[in-house]
């Protein structure tokens, strides 16, 4: 009789195990977004009351540009981080960091190393084996999608940002401005750059701290006993 302890989990348990990372972060995203909405609604109404205006309901707040710009400005900076990281690590190296490729592998690497074209394996994605534009796009699809999402979310930030900016100025009896004018306004760049600098700091810190520090069992860290100079080695 087969030992039940060695029976692989099935159904829902297997799905949760196989997708634990994306499920945990997805749930965390939804919870933090909900928390942001609750806190943002309270703060928004505090401002309205201070200005002797009528507070809005929670559902109404979710449709405001104030909420939308707060969300989109965070999204665009996160996707910028990953876009730069995905493309930057093709060429840029950091000696001793598991976040870097090995020092002799800078660049897009050979077809053999990337298992494309004639070097594709039986289990390789189909577009890795074909030539032409499909292979070219698939070979850069991760960074491309990250870049497109960044640009779209940055555009959304600018649109919702100018709406929020004008709503605030109208409440203060000041004239609104157009979208193109807002793109050169201090408010737009203040919102943008305060997010960019935090993301770049976080990525840079991870790259250099992982040279000297360890997290046992994490693929973002080198093995605990690996030399500080070991590059491109994951735990």
CSV table of C-alpha atoms in Angstrom, one decimal:
chain,number,residue,atom,x,y,z
A,1,UNK,CA,0.0,0.0,0.0
A,2,UNK,CA,1.4,3.4,-1.0
A,3,UNK,CA,2.4,5.6,1.9
A,4,UNK,CA,0.0,8.6,1.9
A,5,UNK,CA,2.8,10.8,3.1
A,6,UNK,CA,4.5,10.4,-0.2
A,7,UNK,CA,1.4,10.9,-2.4
A,8,UNK,CA,1.8,14.1,-4.4
A,9,UNK,CA,-0.9,16.7,-3.6
A,10,UNK,CA,-3.6,17.0,-6.1
A,11,UNK,CA,-6.3,19.3,-7.3
A,12,UNK,CA,-6.4,22.6,-5.4
A,13,UNK,CA,-3.5,21.8,-3.1
A,14,UNK,CA,-1.3,21.1,-6.1
A,15,UNK,CA,-2.4,24.3,-7.8
A,16,UNK,CA,-1.6,26.4,-4.7
A,17,UNK,CA,1.8,24.7,-4.3
A,18,UNK,CA,2.7,25.2,-7.9
A,19,UNK,CA,1.6,28.8,-8.0
A,20,UNK,CA,2.3,29.9,-4.4
A,21,UNK,CA,4.5,32.8,-5.3
A,22,UNK,CA,2.1,34.5,-7.7
A,23,UNK,CA,-0.9,33.7,-5.5
A,24,UNK,CA,0.7,35.2,-2.4
A,25,UNK,CA,1.8,38.3,-4.1
A,26,UNK,CA,-1.5,38.7,-6.0
A,27,UNK,CA,-3.4,38.4,-2.7
A,28,UNK,CA,-1.0,40.9,-1.1
A,29,UNK,CA,-1.6,43.3,-4.0
A,30,UNK,CA,-5.3,43.1,-3.6
A,31,UNK,CA,-5.2,43.6,0.2
A,32,UNK,CA,-2.8,46.5,-0.1
A,33,UNK,CA,-4.9,48.1,-2.8
A,34,UNK,CA,-8.0,47.8,-0.7
A,35,UNK,CA,-6.2,49.2,2.3
A,36,UNK,CA,-4.9,52.1,0.2
A,37,UNK,CA,-8.5,52.8,-1.0
A,38,UNK,CA,-9.8,52.9,2.6
A,39,UNK,CA,-7.0,55.1,3.8
A,40,UNK,CA,-7.2,57.3,0.7
A,41,UNK,CA,-10.9,57.7,1.1
A,42,UNK,CA,-10.6,58.9,4.7
A,43,UNK,CA,-7.8,61.3,3.8
A,44,UNK,CA,-9.7,62.6,0.8
A,45,UNK,CA,-12.8,63.3,2.9
A,46,UNK,CA,-10.7,65.0,5.6
A,47,UNK,CA,-9.5,67.5,2.9
A,48,UNK,CA,-13.0,68.1,1.7
A,49,UNK,CA,-14.3,68.7,5.2
A,50,UNK,CA,-11.4,71.1,5.9
A,51,UNK,CA,-12.4,73.0,2.8
A,52,UNK,CA,-16.0,73.0,3.9
A,53,UNK,CA,-17.1,70.7,1.1
A,54,UNK,CA,-19.4,67.6,1.1
A,55,UNK,CA,-17.6,64.3,1.7
A,56,UNK,CA,-18.0,61.6,-0.9
A,57,UNK,CA,-18.9,57.9,-0.4
A,58,UNK,CA,-16.4,55.1,-0.8
A,59,UNK,CA,-17.7,54.0,-4.2
A,60,UNK,CA,-17.6,57.6,-5.4
A,61,UNK,CA,-14.0,57.9,-4.2
A,62,UNK,CA,-12.9,54.9,-6.2
A,63,UNK,CA,-14.0,56.8,-9.4
A,64,UNK,CA,-12.1,59.9,-8.5
A,65,UNK,CA,-8.9,61.0,-10.3
A,66,UNK,CA,-7.3,61.4,-6.8
A,67,UNK,CA,-7.5,57.6,-6.3
A,68,UNK,CA,-6.6,56.8,-9.9
A,69,UNK,CA,-3.4,58.9,-9.9
A,70,UNK,CA,-2.2,57.5,-6.7
A,71,UNK,CA,-2.5,54.0,-8.1
A,72,UNK,CA,-1.1,54.6,-11.5
A,73,UNK,CA,1.9,56.5,-10.4
A,74,UNK,CA,2.9,53.5,-8.3
A,75,UNK,CA,2.3,51.1,-11.1
A,76,UNK,CA,4.4,53.0,-13.7
A,77,UNK,CA,7.4,53.2,-11.4
A,78,UNK,CA,7.3,49.5,-10.6
A,79,UNK,CA,7.1,48.5,-14.3
A,80,UNK,CA,9.9,51.0,-15.1
A,81,UNK,CA,12.0,49.2,-12.5
A,82,UNK,CA,11.5,45.8,-14.1
A,83,UNK,CA,11.8,47.1,-17.6
A,84,UNK,CA,15.2,48.7,-16.8
A,85,UNK,CA,16.3,45.7,-14.8
A,86,UNK,CA,15.4,43.1,-17.5
A,87,UNK,CA,17.1,45.1,-20.3
A,88,UNK,CA,20.0,46.4,-18.1
A,89,UNK,CA,21.1,43.1,-16.9
A,90,UNK,CA,21.7,41.9,-20.5
A,91,UNK,CA,24.8,44.1,-20.6
A,92,UNK,CA,25.4,45.4,-17.1
A,93,UNK,CA,27.2,43.2,-14.5
A,94,UNK,CA,27.9,43.2,-10.8
A,95,UNK,CA,30.7,41.1,-9.6
A,96,UNK,CA,29.6,38.8,-6.8
A,97,UNK,CA,25.9,39.4,-7.2
A,98,UNK,CA,23.3,36.7,-7.9
A,99,UNK,CA,21.3,39.4,-9.6
A,100,UNK,CA,24.0,39.6,-12.3
A,101,UNK,CA,25.0,37.2,-15.0
A,102,UNK,CA,28.4,35.7,-14.9
A,103,UNK,CA,31.1,38.2,-15.9
A,104,UNK,CA,31.9,36.5,-19.2
A,105,UNK,CA,28.2,36.4,-20.4
A,106,UNK,CA,27.5,40.1,-21.1
A,107,UNK,CA,25.3,40.6,-24.1
A,108,UNK,CA,22.4,38.6,-25.6
A,109,UNK,CA,24.5,35.4,-25.7
A,110,UNK,CA,24.7,32.8,-28.5
A,111,UNK,CA,21.9,30.8,-29.9
A,112,UNK,CA,23.3,27.7,-28.3
A,113,UNK,CA,23.4,29.3,-24.8
A,114,UNK,CA,19.8,30.6,-25.3
A,115,UNK,CA,18.5,27.4,-26.9
A,116,UNK,CA,16.9,29.0,-29.9
A,117,UNK,CA,16.7,28.0,-33.5
A,118,UNK,CA,18.6,24.8,-34.3
A,119,UNK,CA,19.5,24.6,-30.6
A,120,UNK,CA,15.9,24.5,-29.3
A,121,UNK,CA,15.0,21.5,-27.3
A,122,UNK,CA,11.9,19.3,-27.4
A,123,UNK,CA,10.4,21.2,-24.4
A,124,UNK,CA,11.4,24.7,-25.6
A,125,UNK,CA,8.6,27.1,-26.4
A,126,UNK,CA,7.5,26.8,-30.1
A,127,UNK,CA,8.6,30.3,-31.0
A,128,UNK,CA,12.1,29.7,-29.7
A,129,UNK,CA,12.6,27.1,-32.5
A,130,UNK,CA,11.2,29.2,-35.4
A,131,UNK,CA,13.2,32.0,-37.1
A,132,UNK,CA,12.2,35.4,-38.2
A,133,UNK,CA,10.2,38.1,-36.4
A,134,UNK,CA,8.4,35.6,-34.1
A,135,UNK,CA,11.6,34.4,-32.6
A,136,UNK,CA,13.0,38.0,-32.5
A,137,UNK,CA,9.9,39.3,-30.6
A,138,UNK,CA,9.7,36.3,-28.3
A,139,UNK,CA,13.4,36.7,-27.4
A,140,UNK,CA,12.6,40.1,-26.1
A,141,UNK,CA,9.0,39.7,-25.1
A,142,UNK,CA,9.5,40.1,-21.3
A,143,UNK,CA,11.2,43.4,-21.5
A,144,UNK,CA,8.9,44.6,-24.3
A,145,UNK,CA,5.8,43.9,-22.3
A,146,UNK,CA,7.3,45.5,-19.2
A,147,UNK,CA,8.1,48.6,-21.2
A,148,UNK,CA,4.7,48.9,-22.8
A,149,UNK,CA,2.9,48.5,-19.5
A,150,UNK,CA,5.2,51.2,-18.0
A,151,UNK,CA,4.4,53.6,-20.8
A,152,UNK,CA,0.7,52.9,-20.6
A,153,UNK,CA,0.6,53.4,-16.8
A,154,UNK,CA,2.7,56.5,-17.1
A,155,UNK,CA,0.3,57.9,-19.7
A,156,UNK,CA,-2.6,57.0,-17.3
A,157,UNK,CA,-0.8,58.7,-14.5
A,158,UNK,CA,-0.5,61.9,-16.6
A,159,UNK,CA,-4.2,61.9,-17.5
A,160,UNK,CA,-5.5,61.2,-14.0
A,161,UNK,CA,-2.8,63.5,-12.6
A,162,UNK,CA,-3.9,66.5,-14.6
A,163,UNK,CA,-7.6,65.8,-13.6
A,164,UNK,CA,-6.7,65.6,-9.9
A,165,UNK,CA,-4.5,68.7,-10.2
A,166,UNK,CA,-7.2,70.7,-11.8
A,167,UNK,CA,-9.9,69.5,-9.4
A,168,UNK,CA,-7.8,70.7,-6.5
A,169,UNK,CA,-7.1,74.1,-8.2
A,170,UNK,CA,-10.7,74.6,-9.1
A,171,UNK,CA,-11.6,74.1,-5.4
A,172,UNK,CA,-9.2,76.9,-4.7
A,173,UNK,CA,-10.7,79.0,-7.5
A,174,UNK,CA,-7.6,78.7,-9.7
A,175,UNK,CA,-7.7,78.2,-13.4
A,176,UNK,CA,-7.2,74.7,-14.7
A,177,UNK,CA,-4.4,73.8,-17.1
A,178,UNK,CA,-4.2,71.5,-20.2
A,179,UNK,CA,-2.6,68.0,-20.4
A,180,UNK,CA,0.4,69.2,-22.3
A,181,UNK,CA,1.1,72.0,-19.8
A,182,UNK,CA,0.7,69.5,-16.9
A,183,UNK,CA,3.5,67.3,-18.5
A,184,UNK,CA,5.9,70.1,-17.7
A,185,UNK,CA,4.4,71.0,-14.3
A,186,UNK,CA,6.3,70.4,-11.1
A,187,UNK,CA,3.4,68.3,-9.7
A,188,UNK,CA,3.8,65.7,-12.5
A,189,UNK,CA,7.5,65.4,-12.1
A,190,UNK,CA,7.4,65.4,-8.4
A,191,UNK,CA,5.0,62.5,-8.4
A,192,UNK,CA,7.1,60.7,-11.1
A,193,UNK,CA,10.6,61.2,-9.7
A,194,UNK,CA,9.8,60.4,-6.1
A,195,UNK,CA,8.8,57.0,-7.3
A,196,UNK,CA,11.6,56.5,-9.7
A,197,UNK,CA,14.3,57.2,-7.2
A,198,UNK,CA,12.9,54.8,-4.7
A,199,UNK,CA,12.7,52.0,-7.2
A,200,UNK,CA,16.2,52.6,-8.5
A,201,UNK,CA,17.5,52.7,-4.9
A,202,UNK,CA,15.8,49.4,-4.1
A,203,UNK,CA,17.2,47.6,-7.2
A,204,UNK,CA,20.7,49.0,-6.7
A,205,UNK,CA,20.6,48.0,-3.0
A,206,UNK,CA,19.5,44.5,-3.9
A,207,UNK,CA,22.3,44.1,-6.4
A,208,UNK,CA,25.1,45.2,-4.1
A,209,UNK,CA,23.8,43.8,-0.7
A,210,UNK,CA,23.3,40.3,-2.2
A,211,UNK,CA,27.1,40.3,-2.8
A,212,UNK,CA,27.8,40.2,0.9
A,213,UNK,CA,24.6,39.1,2.6
A,214,UNK,CA,22.7,35.8,2.3
A,215,UNK,CA,19.1,34.4,2.7
A,216,UNK,CA,19.2,30.7,3.0
A,217,UNK,CA,16.9,28.9,0.6
A,218,UNK,CA,16.1,32.0,-1.5
A,219,UNK,CA,16.9,32.0,-5.3
A,220,UNK,CA,17.5,35.8,-4.9
A,221,UNK,CA,20.5,35.0,-2.7
A,222,UNK,CA,23.7,33.0,-3.3
A,223,UNK,CA,24.2,29.8,-1.2
A,224,UNK,CA,25.2,30.7,2.3
A,225,UNK,CA,28.6,29.3,1.8
A,226,UNK,CA,29.3,30.8,-1.6
A,227,UNK,CA,32.2,33.2,-1.9
A,228,UNK,CA,31.5,36.9,-2.0
A,229,UNK,CA,33.1,37.0,-5.5
A,230,UNK,CA,30.8,34.3,-6.9
A,231,UNK,CA,28.7,35.9,-9.6
A,232,UNK,CA,25.4,34.7,-11.1
A,233,UNK,CA,25.1,31.9,-8.6
A,234,UNK,CA,21.6,31.4,-7.0
A,235,UNK,CA,20.8,29.6,-3.8
